[in-house]
Short mmCIF file of C-alpha atoms and ligand atoms in Angstrom, two decimals:
data_model
loop_
_atom_site.label_atom_id
_atom_site.label_comp_id
_atom_site.label_asym_id
_atom_site.label_seq_id
_atom_site.Cartn_x
_atom_site.Cartn_y
_atom_site.Cartn_z
CA MET A 116 -173.33 18.07 124.27
CA SER A 117 -174.68 20.19 120.57
CA ASP A 118 -177.65 18.31 119.12
CA THR A 119 -176.50 16.41 115.94
CA PRO A 120 -177.97 17.66 112.42
CA LYS A 121 -180.67 15.97 111.34
CA GLN A 122 -178.45 15.18 108.10
CA GLN A 123 -175.42 13.25 110.36
CA ARG A 124 -178.58 11.07 112.38
CA ALA A 125 -180.59 9.67 109.98
CA GLY A 126 -179.35 6.33 107.75
CA ALA A 127 -180.69 7.70 104.37
CA VAL A 128 -181.34 11.07 102.67
CA LEU A 129 -184.89 11.35 100.95
CA THR A 130 -184.55 14.98 98.76
CA ILE A 131 -187.62 15.26 96.48
CA ASP A 132 -188.08 18.96 94.37
CA LEU A 133 -190.46 21.09 94.34
CA ASP A 134 -189.20 23.16 91.85
CA ALA A 135 -189.39 20.39 89.28
CA LEU A 136 -193.00 19.88 90.36
CA THR A 137 -193.97 22.37 89.25
CA SER A 138 -192.53 22.65 86.64
CA ASN A 139 -193.68 19.25 85.49
CA TRP A 140 -197.38 20.26 85.49
CA ARG A 141 -196.70 23.65 84.22
CA LEU A 142 -195.64 20.57 80.35
CA TYR A 143 -199.30 19.22 81.36
CA ALA A 144 -201.34 22.77 81.65
CA ASP A 145 -199.43 23.94 79.06
CA LYS A 146 -200.24 20.43 76.89
CA ALA A 147 -204.00 20.74 78.23
CA ARG A 148 -204.34 24.96 76.98
CA GLY A 149 -202.93 23.96 73.92
CA SER A 150 -206.90 22.24 73.89
CA ASN A 151 -208.16 24.73 75.24
CA ALA A 152 -208.53 22.26 79.15
CA LYS A 153 -206.75 22.95 81.66
CA ALA A 154 -204.26 20.90 84.41
CA GLY A 155 -205.92 20.41 87.61
CA ALA A 156 -203.24 17.55 90.13
CA VAL A 157 -204.36 14.37 91.86
CA ILE A 158 -202.54 15.12 95.35
CA LYS A 159 -204.14 11.81 97.13
CA ALA A 160 -201.90 9.04 99.40
CA SER A 161 -200.16 12.58 101.07
CA ALA A 162 -199.59 13.29 97.66
CA TYR A 163 -198.04 9.72 96.00
CA GLY A 164 -195.49 9.67 99.29
CA LEU A 165 -194.08 13.23 99.13
CA ASP A 166 -196.04 15.20 101.85
CA VAL A 167 -198.91 17.08 99.89
CA ALA A 168 -198.79 19.39 102.68
CA ARG A 169 -195.07 20.61 100.84
CA VAL A 170 -196.34 19.84 96.97
CA ALA A 171 -200.15 20.88 97.56
CA PRO A 172 -198.95 24.29 98.08
CA ALA A 173 -196.49 24.06 95.34
CA LEU A 174 -199.04 23.32 93.00
CA HIS A 175 -201.55 25.44 94.42
CA LEU A 176 -198.16 28.69 93.65
CA ALA A 177 -197.58 27.53 90.50
CA GLY A 178 -201.46 27.81 88.96
CA CYS A 179 -202.87 25.22 89.92
CA ASP A 180 -206.94 25.43 91.59
CA THR A 181 -207.89 22.14 90.98
CA PHE A 182 -207.48 19.16 93.44
CA PHE A 183 -208.00 15.93 93.93
CA VAL A 184 -207.93 13.33 96.53
CA ALA A 185 -209.60 10.30 97.53
CA THR A 186 -210.62 10.66 101.57
CA ILE A 187 -212.25 13.00 103.08
CA ASP A 188 -209.47 13.33 105.52
CA GLU A 189 -207.33 13.95 102.81
CA ALA A 190 -209.44 16.97 101.48
CA ILE A 191 -210.44 17.96 104.79
CA GLN A 192 -206.06 18.25 105.44
CA ILE A 193 -205.34 19.71 102.12
CA ARG A 194 -208.65 22.04 102.40
CA ASN A 195 -206.73 23.93 105.95
CA ILE A 196 -203.09 23.18 104.47
CA LEU A 197 -204.18 26.06 100.80
CA GLY A 198 -206.65 27.27 103.40
CA LYS A 199 -203.58 29.10 105.05
CA ILE A 200 -202.48 30.45 101.43
CA ASP A 201 -203.74 34.01 100.07
CA GLN A 202 -205.11 32.97 96.84
CA ALA A 203 -207.96 32.11 94.86
CA ASN A 204 -209.86 29.55 96.27
CA PRO A 205 -209.30 25.95 94.79
CA SER A 206 -211.40 23.38 94.41
CA ILE A 207 -211.39 19.74 96.05
CA HIS A 208 -211.87 16.50 94.37
CA VAL A 209 -212.64 14.12 97.14
CA PHE A 210 -212.84 10.05 94.56
CA TYR A 211 -213.94 8.24 97.86
CA GLY A 212 -217.50 10.20 97.35
CA LEU A 213 -220.60 10.11 99.29
CA MET A 214 -219.89 8.03 101.92
CA ASP A 215 -223.23 7.26 104.25
CA GLY A 216 -223.63 11.05 107.30
CA CYS A 217 -220.25 13.01 106.06
CA GLU A 218 -223.10 15.13 104.02
CA ARG A 219 -221.73 17.82 106.19
CA ASP A 220 -217.76 17.18 105.97
CA PHE A 221 -218.37 18.60 101.93
CA SER A 222 -220.65 21.68 102.82
CA GLN A 223 -217.85 22.53 106.18
CA TYR A 224 -215.31 21.91 103.88
CA ASP A 225 -215.52 23.53 100.67
CA LEU A 226 -215.29 19.54 99.18
CA ILE A 227 -216.79 18.72 95.85
CA PRO A 228 -217.95 15.37 96.33
CA VAL A 229 -217.60 12.27 92.96
CA LEU A 230 -220.90 11.01 93.40
CA ASN A 231 -219.48 6.89 91.86
CA THR A 232 -223.75 5.86 92.46
CA LEU A 233 -227.11 6.58 92.09
CA GLY A 234 -227.62 6.16 95.44
CA GLU A 235 -224.55 8.80 95.86
CA VAL A 236 -226.90 10.90 93.28
CA GLU A 237 -230.29 10.98 95.05
CA ALA A 238 -228.69 11.63 98.75
CA TRP A 239 -226.79 14.97 97.50
CA ARG A 240 -230.12 15.85 95.89
CA ALA A 241 -231.12 15.04 99.46
CA PHE A 242 -228.42 16.83 101.57
CA CYS A 243 -228.85 20.08 99.03
CA GLY A 244 -232.66 20.27 98.92
CA GLY A 245 -232.52 20.17 102.90
CA LEU A 246 -229.39 22.89 103.01
CA GLY A 247 -232.41 24.85 99.88
CA THR A 248 -229.64 24.89 97.81
CA SER A 249 -227.46 23.05 95.23
CA LEU A 250 -223.60 22.50 96.40
CA PRO A 251 -221.24 21.43 93.30
CA CYS A 252 -221.05 17.69 93.11
CA ASP A 253 -218.52 15.94 90.38
CA ILE A 254 -220.31 12.30 89.00
CA HIS A 255 -218.52 9.56 88.19
CA ILE A 256 -218.47 7.46 84.90
CA ASP A 257 -218.06 3.26 84.50
CA THR A 258 -217.01 3.37 80.95
CA GLY A 259 -214.93 0.70 81.45
CA MET A 260 -212.64 -0.12 83.97
CA SER A 261 -214.96 -1.49 86.27
CA ARG A 262 -214.27 -0.34 89.61
CA LEU A 263 -216.19 3.17 90.63
CA GLY A 264 -219.27 5.28 88.73
CA LEU A 265 -222.64 4.63 87.83
CA ASP A 266 -222.37 1.56 85.77
CA GLU A 267 -224.78 1.19 82.33
CA HIS A 268 -227.34 0.64 83.93
CA GLU A 269 -227.96 2.88 86.74
CA LEU A 270 -226.42 5.85 84.17
CA GLN A 271 -229.56 4.92 82.01
CA LYS A 272 -231.50 5.76 84.23
CA PHE A 273 -229.60 8.84 85.47
CA ILE A 274 -230.68 10.19 81.69
CA THR A 275 -234.10 8.53 81.36
CA ASN A 276 -234.59 10.25 84.92
CA MET A 277 -232.62 13.58 84.99
CA ASP A 278 -236.47 16.02 85.09
CA GLN A 279 -235.97 13.64 88.95
CA TYR A 280 -232.34 16.21 89.65
CA ILE A 281 -233.13 19.09 88.33
CA GLY A 282 -231.06 21.62 90.32
CA LEU A 283 -228.59 19.11 91.01
CA ASN A 284 -224.79 20.94 90.23
CA ILE A 285 -223.17 18.47 88.63
CA ASN A 286 -219.55 20.20 88.56
CA THR A 287 -217.56 17.70 86.88
CA ILE A 288 -217.54 14.64 84.28
CA MET A 289 -215.35 12.09 85.22
CA SER A 290 -214.58 8.89 84.09
CA HIS A 291 -210.43 6.98 84.19
CA LEU A 292 -208.86 5.07 81.78
CA ALA A 293 -207.59 1.88 82.61
CA CYS A 294 -205.68 1.00 79.47
CA ALA A 295 -203.68 5.11 78.97
CA GLU A 296 -200.21 3.19 79.63
CA THR A 297 -200.78 1.53 76.26
CA PRO A 298 -201.54 3.90 73.69
CA GLU A 299 -202.65 1.33 71.02
CA HIS A 300 -204.71 -0.49 73.37
CA ILE A 301 -208.85 -0.62 71.98
CA GLU A 302 -210.14 -0.01 74.98
CA ASN A 303 -208.12 3.54 74.89
CA LYS A 304 -210.44 4.42 71.75
CA ARG A 305 -213.83 1.83 73.86
CA GLN A 306 -214.14 4.40 76.90
CA LEU A 307 -213.72 7.47 74.92
CA GLU A 308 -216.28 6.73 72.60
CA ARG A 309 -218.71 5.36 75.49
CA PHE A 310 -217.61 8.54 77.69
CA THR A 311 -218.26 10.73 75.11
CA THR A 312 -222.50 9.33 74.85
CA ALA A 313 -223.01 9.18 78.16
CA LEU A 314 -222.26 13.32 78.27
CA SER A 315 -223.59 14.57 75.10
CA LYS A 316 -227.08 13.91 77.23
CA ILE A 317 -225.90 15.44 80.33
CA ASN A 318 -224.87 19.28 81.59
CA PHE A 319 -221.88 20.04 83.56
CA THR A 320 -219.69 22.16 83.69
CA GLN A 321 -216.68 20.75 82.80
CA ALA A 322 -215.42 16.77 82.08
CA SER A 323 -212.37 15.42 82.73
CA LEU A 324 -211.04 11.83 81.29
CA ALA A 325 -207.18 11.26 81.50
CA ASN A 326 -204.82 10.85 84.25
CA SER A 327 -201.49 11.79 83.49
CA SER A 328 -200.72 8.47 80.48
CA GLY A 329 -203.99 9.85 79.39
CA ALA A 330 -203.59 13.26 78.87
CA PHE A 331 -200.26 11.97 76.20
CA LEU A 332 -202.34 9.43 74.06
CA GLY A 333 -203.87 13.39 71.81
CA PRO A 334 -205.99 16.20 71.84
CA ASN A 335 -209.45 14.48 71.93
CA TYR A 336 -208.88 12.87 75.27
CA HIS A 337 -208.38 16.22 77.19
CA PHE A 338 -211.50 17.55 77.13
CA ASP A 339 -212.16 20.33 79.44
CA LEU A 340 -209.35 19.23 82.62
CA ILE A 341 -206.75 16.84 82.79
CA ARG A 342 -206.03 15.22 85.69
CA PRO A 343 -202.31 13.97 85.90
CA GLY A 344 -201.14 12.25 90.35
CA VAL A 345 -198.16 10.41 88.73
CA ALA A 346 -195.84 11.89 86.25
CA LEU A 347 -195.69 15.89 87.90
CA TYR A 348 -194.08 13.27 90.50
CA GLY A 349 -191.45 12.10 88.10
CA ALA A 350 -192.91 8.58 87.25
CA ASN A 351 -192.05 8.54 83.00
CA PRO A 352 -196.86 8.92 81.65
CA THR A 353 -195.44 6.77 78.07
CA PRO A 354 -193.53 3.85 79.29
CA ASP A 355 -192.19 3.04 75.85
CA LYS A 356 -191.16 6.48 74.66
CA PRO A 357 -188.17 8.10 77.11
CA ASN A 358 -189.60 9.59 80.10
CA PRO A 359 -191.42 14.29 79.00
CA MET A 360 -190.77 14.76 82.99
CA LYS A 361 -188.24 16.09 85.36
CA GLN A 362 -187.14 14.15 88.29
CA VAL A 363 -188.36 15.11 91.21
CA VAL A 364 -187.36 12.58 93.99
CA ARG A 365 -183.33 11.30 95.10
CA LEU A 366 -183.05 8.97 97.67
CA GLN A 367 -179.86 8.66 99.58
CA GLY A 368 -178.71 5.35 101.41
CA LYS A 369 -175.45 6.46 104.20
CA VAL A 370 -172.79 4.29 103.86
CA LEU A 371 -172.12 2.26 107.87
CA GLN A 372 -169.64 0.02 107.30
CA VAL A 373 -167.19 -1.30 104.42
CA ARG A 374 -165.51 -4.71 104.36
CA ALA A 375 -163.00 -6.95 103.15
CA ILE A 376 -163.81 -10.14 102.66
CA ASP A 377 -161.01 -11.85 102.91
CA THR A 378 -161.93 -15.83 102.93
CA PRO A 379 -165.76 -17.33 101.08
CA ARG A 380 -168.29 -15.95 103.09
CA GLY A 381 -172.05 -15.76 102.82
CA VAL A 382 -173.75 -12.33 102.90
CA GLY A 383 -176.86 -11.47 104.70
CA TYR A 384 -179.70 -13.66 105.19
CA GLY A 385 -180.02 -16.76 104.23
CA SER A 386 -176.52 -16.60 102.23
CA THR A 387 -178.30 -16.15 99.04
CA PHE A 388 -174.90 -14.54 97.75
CA GLU A 389 -171.36 -16.20 97.85
CA ALA A 390 -168.68 -12.89 98.56
CA SER A 391 -165.49 -14.69 97.17
CA GLN A 392 -162.01 -13.69 97.97
CA GLY A 393 -161.14 -10.32 97.32
CA THR A 394 -164.81 -8.55 96.93
CA ARG A 395 -165.93 -5.36 99.14
CA ILE A 396 -168.94 -5.28 100.72
CA ALA A 397 -170.15 -1.66 102.26
CA THR A 398 -173.22 -1.35 103.90
CA LEU A 399 -176.20 0.68 104.21
CA ALA A 400 -178.54 2.12 106.24
CA MET A 401 -182.03 1.66 105.08
CA GLY A 402 -183.72 -1.55 104.22
CA TYR A 403 -186.88 -2.23 103.53
CA ALA A 404 -188.83 -0.38 106.72
CA ASP A 405 -188.25 2.81 104.44
CA GLY A 406 -190.10 1.13 101.56
CA TYR A 407 -186.88 -0.57 99.88
CA PRO A 408 -188.47 -3.11 98.49
CA ARG A 409 -186.94 -6.78 99.03
CA SER A 410 -187.92 -8.49 95.47
CA LEU A 411 -184.78 -5.95 95.29
CA SER A 412 -181.92 -8.77 97.18
CA ASN A 413 -179.91 -9.47 94.92
CA VAL A 414 -181.14 -6.91 92.49
CA GLY A 415 -181.21 -3.94 92.99
CA GLU A 416 -178.21 -1.68 92.55
CA VAL A 417 -177.19 2.10 94.01
CA TYR A 418 -175.06 4.36 91.84
CA PHE A 419 -172.18 6.66 94.21
CA GLY A 420 -172.26 9.64 91.59
CA GLU A 421 -171.40 7.10 87.97
CA HIS A 422 -170.25 3.70 89.72
CA LYS A 423 -172.79 1.44 89.85
CA ALA A 424 -173.09 -0.93 92.52
CA PRO A 425 -175.55 -4.18 92.85
CA ILE A 426 -176.69 -4.94 96.03
CA VAL A 427 -176.64 -8.56 96.49
CA GLY A 428 -177.86 -11.07 99.43
CA ARG A 429 -181.08 -9.43 101.12
CA VAL A 430 -182.27 -6.94 101.02
CA SER A 431 -182.76 -6.78 105.58
CA MET A 432 -185.08 -4.30 107.82
CA ASP A 433 -182.71 -1.58 107.95
CA LEU A 434 -179.62 -2.53 106.01
CA ILE A 435 -178.48 -3.60 102.25
CA THR A 436 -174.93 -4.89 101.29
CA ILE A 437 -174.19 -3.69 97.52
CA ASP A 438 -170.69 -4.73 96.10
CA VAL A 439 -168.27 -2.89 95.60
CA THR A 440 -165.20 -4.28 94.47
CA ASP A 441 -165.00 -2.23 91.48
CA ILE A 442 -165.59 1.33 92.67
CA PRO A 443 -161.66 2.23 93.73
CA ALA A 444 -161.87 2.33 97.41
CA HIS A 445 -161.67 6.13 97.94
CA ILE A 446 -165.17 6.69 96.59
CA VAL A 447 -166.87 3.94 98.85
CA HIS A 448 -166.02 4.95 102.37
CA VAL A 449 -168.32 5.18 105.18
CA GLY A 450 -170.30 8.24 105.61
CA GLN A 451 -170.91 7.88 101.93
CA LEU A 452 -173.94 8.48 100.58
CA ALA A 453 -175.51 6.02 97.73
CA ASP A 454 -177.98 6.55 95.22
CA VAL A 455 -180.51 4.03 96.09
CA ILE A 456 -183.01 6.38 93.54
CA GLY A 457 -181.08 9.17 91.13
CA PRO A 458 -179.86 10.15 88.00
CA LEU A 459 -179.13 6.98 86.69
CA ASN A 460 -181.18 5.21 88.67
CA PRO A 461 -185.16 6.96 89.23
CA ILE A 462 -188.55 5.20 89.91
CA ASP A 463 -189.61 3.92 87.05
CA ASP A 464 -186.01 2.20 87.27
CA VAL A 465 -186.03 0.39 90.47
CA ALA A 466 -189.66 -0.58 90.22
CA ASP A 467 -189.50 -2.43 87.25
CA LYS A 468 -186.52 -4.13 88.72
CA ALA A 469 -189.05 -5.02 92.11
CA GLY A 470 -191.41 -5.61 89.98
CA THR A 471 -193.38 -2.62 90.54
CA ILE A 472 -194.48 0.52 89.73
CA GLY A 473 -193.33 3.40 90.22
CA TYR A 474 -196.69 4.94 92.13
CA GLU A 475 -196.11 1.57 95.48
CA LEU A 476 -192.30 2.56 95.29
CA LEU A 477 -192.98 6.26 95.90
CA THR A 478 -196.68 5.49 98.11
CA GLN A 479 -194.20 3.35 100.10
CA LEU A 480 -191.12 5.38 100.87
CA GLY A 481 -190.55 5.34 104.31
CA SER A 482 -190.84 8.22 107.65
CA ARG A 483 -187.19 7.25 108.82
CA TYR A 484 -185.45 9.61 106.76
CA ASP A 485 -183.94 12.31 106.53
CA ARG A 486 -186.69 14.75 103.66
CA LYS A 487 -185.51 16.97 101.80
CA TYR A 488 -187.10 19.92 99.82
CA THR A 489 -185.72 21.97 97.05
CA GLY A 490 -186.88 24.78 95.57
CA GLY A 491 -189.74 25.71 95.39
CA ASN A 492 -190.46 29.21 96.04
C1 PLP B 1825 -205.18 7.76 90.83
C2 PLP B 1825 -206.11 8.43 89.76
C3 PLP B 1825 -205.91 9.83 88.83
C4 PLP B 1825 -204.98 9.66 88.48
O1 PLP B 1825 -203.92 9.12 88.32
P1 PLP B 1825 -201.68 8.47 87.20
O2 PLP B 1825 -202.25 7.42 86.63
O3 PLP B 1825 -201.38 9.11 88.75
O4 PLP B 1825 -201.48 10.52 86.79
C5 PLP B 1825 -206.36 10.08 88.30
N1 PLP B 1825 -207.67 10.13 88.15
C6 PLP B 1825 -208.45 9.07 88.86
C7 PLP B 1825 -209.75 8.76 89.30
C8 PLP B 1825 -207.41 8.52 89.54
O5 PLP B 1825 -208.22 7.61 90.27
#
């Protein structure tokens, strides 16, 4: 028997448009340039589930030279991937900071720790002292999120005892906004103020505050470097306005079977939907094991071109049942692909219906898809 092409075997096809991705990054780069800043890219969690091995090289070739990840392993992976590209050495910043005993990872792989506590600052200084050099580090200041970074007391102590930290090579001073997707939220201005005040008392190379949504709050939020993440992958950074980003992700589920209901009967586990006579039900070859939220049971919808088909019954592990009664029969047949995330049901809409956010939907995307990457050259 000859090999079956991957798409023929797969229950669903995930297509990632690398041209849309780089175009989204350029939108941020242009925005930043307008205020004398530049744009990095946040590619943690394997580029929000889209595969960092494809995303990082595409962004790097588009001109991005500053990357942010969460873990040291993610950073090492990216250093190894980008090492193969013949271009300037990008900087890779690690949000988790300096974990105990991991100092050498940063020097060996040329990574920058985002130091989150005075303890980390001290450990980094001692490590660099031992090496006889001052390797770059970032410092995260907590301006209102109460999650990571030097708190008010630590910041005060740091500033007061600055002479103890001479030789500390601070690359980026950063902070993170809690409410950036709500432009009118009072917390944005508060954090901006606290950040600006802290900057006036510290020596550093660049300052960075804004994530995807933060960059849309205005040029005074840009400082030297903006750090977009989710919007690069197509989510709307301005939820109250039309999405300025291009859609990067398309997810299509394959029809396994179509049935006509002759006598009223239940559909799926728990019989949560009762199909009436004359209903046509199609079954798609994907489910919650592929990252499609079970909360979309009886709520979600998929599209065959412009034809909408509501999900009926519960989403199961490997299957989704949809009502295709109103769609012409020649359009819905075995092997046909339906848009589960597509032009008419973009990630934000699907996430919203599922009671979650684009971030979670993207990072939950499964491993059984036939993944295709288009563009990016
Ligand atoms: C994840 C993250 C970002 C990117 O945020 P988006 O909302 O995805 O743009 C920026 N900065 C920090 C500290 C982060 O953790």
